[in-house]
Amino acid sequence: MKVNEGTLDRAVRVVVGLVLIGLAATNTIGMWGYIGVVPLLTGAVGMCPLYTLLGINTCPAPGNSAK
């Protein structure tokens, strides 16, 4: 599995995911907020399948891969 997200990209995804899940848990935005699981997981893993399909790589060092 190849890492295709940079540090800032990963941090933003984790924060957005946690905020959406928190808002859903407090019933502020409803059940749709649990979609925050997606950016949370992709940020935690460092790999976004959509980035792979679109050929996007925000990781600064080319050829990085998860060990």
PDB file of C-alpha atoms in Angstrom:
ATOM      1  CA  MET A   1       0.000   0.000   0.000  1.00  0.00           C
ATOM      2  CA  LYS A   2       1.604   3.243  -1.137  1.00  0.00           C
ATOM      3  CA  VAL A   3       1.327   6.401   0.956  1.00  0.00           C
ATOM      4  CA  ASN A   4      -0.082   9.233  -1.161  1.00  0.00           C
ATOM      5  CA  GLU A   5      -0.964  11.846   1.478  1.00  0.00           C
ATOM      6  CA  GLY A   6       1.370  14.426   2.953  1.00  0.00           C
ATOM      7  CA  THR A   7       1.524  15.357   6.622  1.00  0.00           C
ATOM      8  CA  LEU A   8      -0.718  18.421   6.348  1.00  0.00           C
ATOM      9  CA  ASP A   9      -3.250  16.538   4.221  1.00  0.00           C
ATOM     10  CA  ARG A  10      -3.381  13.722   6.781  1.00  0.00           C
ATOM     11  CA  ALA A  11      -3.758  16.106   9.724  1.00  0.00           C
ATOM     12  CA  VAL A  12      -6.608  17.995   8.053  1.00  0.00           C
ATOM     13  CA  ARG A  13      -8.406  14.748   7.238  1.00  0.00           C
ATOM     14  CA  VAL A  14      -8.140  13.478  10.826  1.00  0.00           C
ATOM     15  CA  VAL A  15      -9.389  16.774  12.284  1.00  0.00           C
ATOM     16  CA  VAL A  16     -12.293  17.028   9.808  1.00  0.00           C
ATOM     17  CA  GLY A  17     -13.225  13.404  10.456  1.00  0.00           C
ATOM     18  CA  LEU A  18     -13.217  13.859  14.226  1.00  0.00           C
ATOM     19  CA  VAL A  19     -15.270  17.068  13.994  1.00  0.00           C
ATOM     20  CA  LEU A  20     -17.885  15.430  11.751  1.00  0.00           C
ATOM     21  CA  ILE A  21     -18.146  12.380  14.009  1.00  0.00           C
ATOM     22  CA  GLY A  22     -18.408  14.611  17.083  1.00  0.00           C
ATOM     23  CA  LEU A  23     -21.161  16.680  15.503  1.00  0.00           C
ATOM     24  CA  ALA A  24     -23.039  13.521  14.529  1.00  0.00           C
ATOM     25  CA  ALA A  25     -22.625  12.029  18.010  1.00  0.00           C
ATOM     26  CA  THR A  26     -24.150  15.142  19.569  1.00  0.00           C
ATOM     27  CA  ASN A  27     -26.964  15.055  16.976  1.00  0.00           C
ATOM     28  CA  THR A  28     -26.020  18.499  15.680  1.00  0.00           C
ATOM     29  CA  ILE A  29     -25.845  17.509  12.012  1.00  0.00           C
ATOM     30  CA  GLY A  30     -27.595  14.163  12.046  1.00  0.00           C
ATOM     31  CA  MET A  31     -26.443  10.748  10.920  1.00  0.00           C
ATOM     32  CA  TRP A  32     -24.678  12.091   7.816  1.00  0.00           C
ATOM     33  CA  GLY A  33     -21.890  13.287  10.069  1.00  0.00           C
ATOM     34  CA  TYR A  34     -20.694   9.717  10.487  1.00  0.00           C
ATOM     35  CA  ILE A  35     -19.314  10.024   6.951  1.00  0.00           C
ATOM     36  CA  GLY A  36     -16.400  11.548   8.885  1.00  0.00           C
ATOM     37  CA  VAL A  37     -15.159   7.994   9.371  1.00  0.00           C
ATOM     38  CA  VAL A  38     -13.870   8.073   5.778  1.00  0.00           C
ATOM     39  CA  PRO A  39     -11.477  11.040   6.112  1.00  0.00           C
ATOM     40  CA  LEU A  40     -10.502   9.838   9.592  1.00  0.00           C
ATOM     41  CA  LEU A  41      -9.440   6.421   8.288  1.00  0.00           C
ATOM     42  CA  THR A  42      -7.730   7.713   5.148  1.00  0.00           C
ATOM     43  CA  GLY A  43      -5.838  10.255   7.238  1.00  0.00           C
ATOM     44  CA  ALA A  44      -4.791   7.625   9.756  1.00  0.00           C
ATOM     45  CA  VAL A  45      -3.609   5.201   7.085  1.00  0.00           C
ATOM     46  CA  GLY A  46      -2.050   7.829   4.789  1.00  0.00           C
ATOM     47  CA  MET A  47      -3.564   6.395   1.641  1.00  0.00           C
ATOM     48  CA  CYS A  48      -6.563   7.705  -0.259  1.00  0.00           C
ATOM     49  CA  PRO A  49      -8.049   5.402  -2.930  1.00  0.00           C
ATOM     50  CA  LEU A  50      -9.527   8.390  -4.782  1.00  0.00           C
ATOM     51  CA  TYR A  51      -6.082  10.026  -4.961  1.00  0.00           C
ATOM     52  CA  THR A  52      -4.756   6.790  -6.473  1.00  0.00           C
ATOM     53  CA  LEU A  53      -7.452   6.763  -9.153  1.00  0.00           C
ATOM     54  CA  LEU A  54      -6.859  10.435  -9.991  1.00  0.00           C
ATOM     55  CA  GLY A  55      -3.056  10.180  -9.870  1.00  0.00           C
ATOM     56  CA  ILE A  56      -2.747  12.725  -7.036  1.00  0.00           C
ATOM     57  CA  ASN A  57       0.092  12.503  -4.525  1.00  0.00           C
ATOM     58  CA  THR A  58       0.543  15.116  -1.784  1.00  0.00           C
ATOM     59  CA  CYS A  59       3.349  13.184  -0.102  1.00  0.00           C
ATOM     60  CA  PRO A  60       6.562  15.230  -0.444  1.00  0.00           C
ATOM     61  CA  ALA A  61       8.970  12.285  -0.892  1.00  0.00           C
ATOM     62  CA  PRO A  62       8.344  10.227  -4.038  1.00  0.00           C
ATOM     63  CA  GLY A  63       8.250   6.452  -3.701  1.00  0.00           C
ATOM     64  CA  ASN A  64       7.187   6.377  -0.052  1.00  0.00           C
ATOM     65  CA  SER A  65       5.449   3.222   0.960  1.00  0.00           C
ATOM     66  CA  ALA A  66       3.976   1.991   4.201  1.00  0.00           C
ATOM     67  CA  LYS A  67       6.024  -0.639   5.981  1.00  0.00           C
TER      68      LYS A  67
END
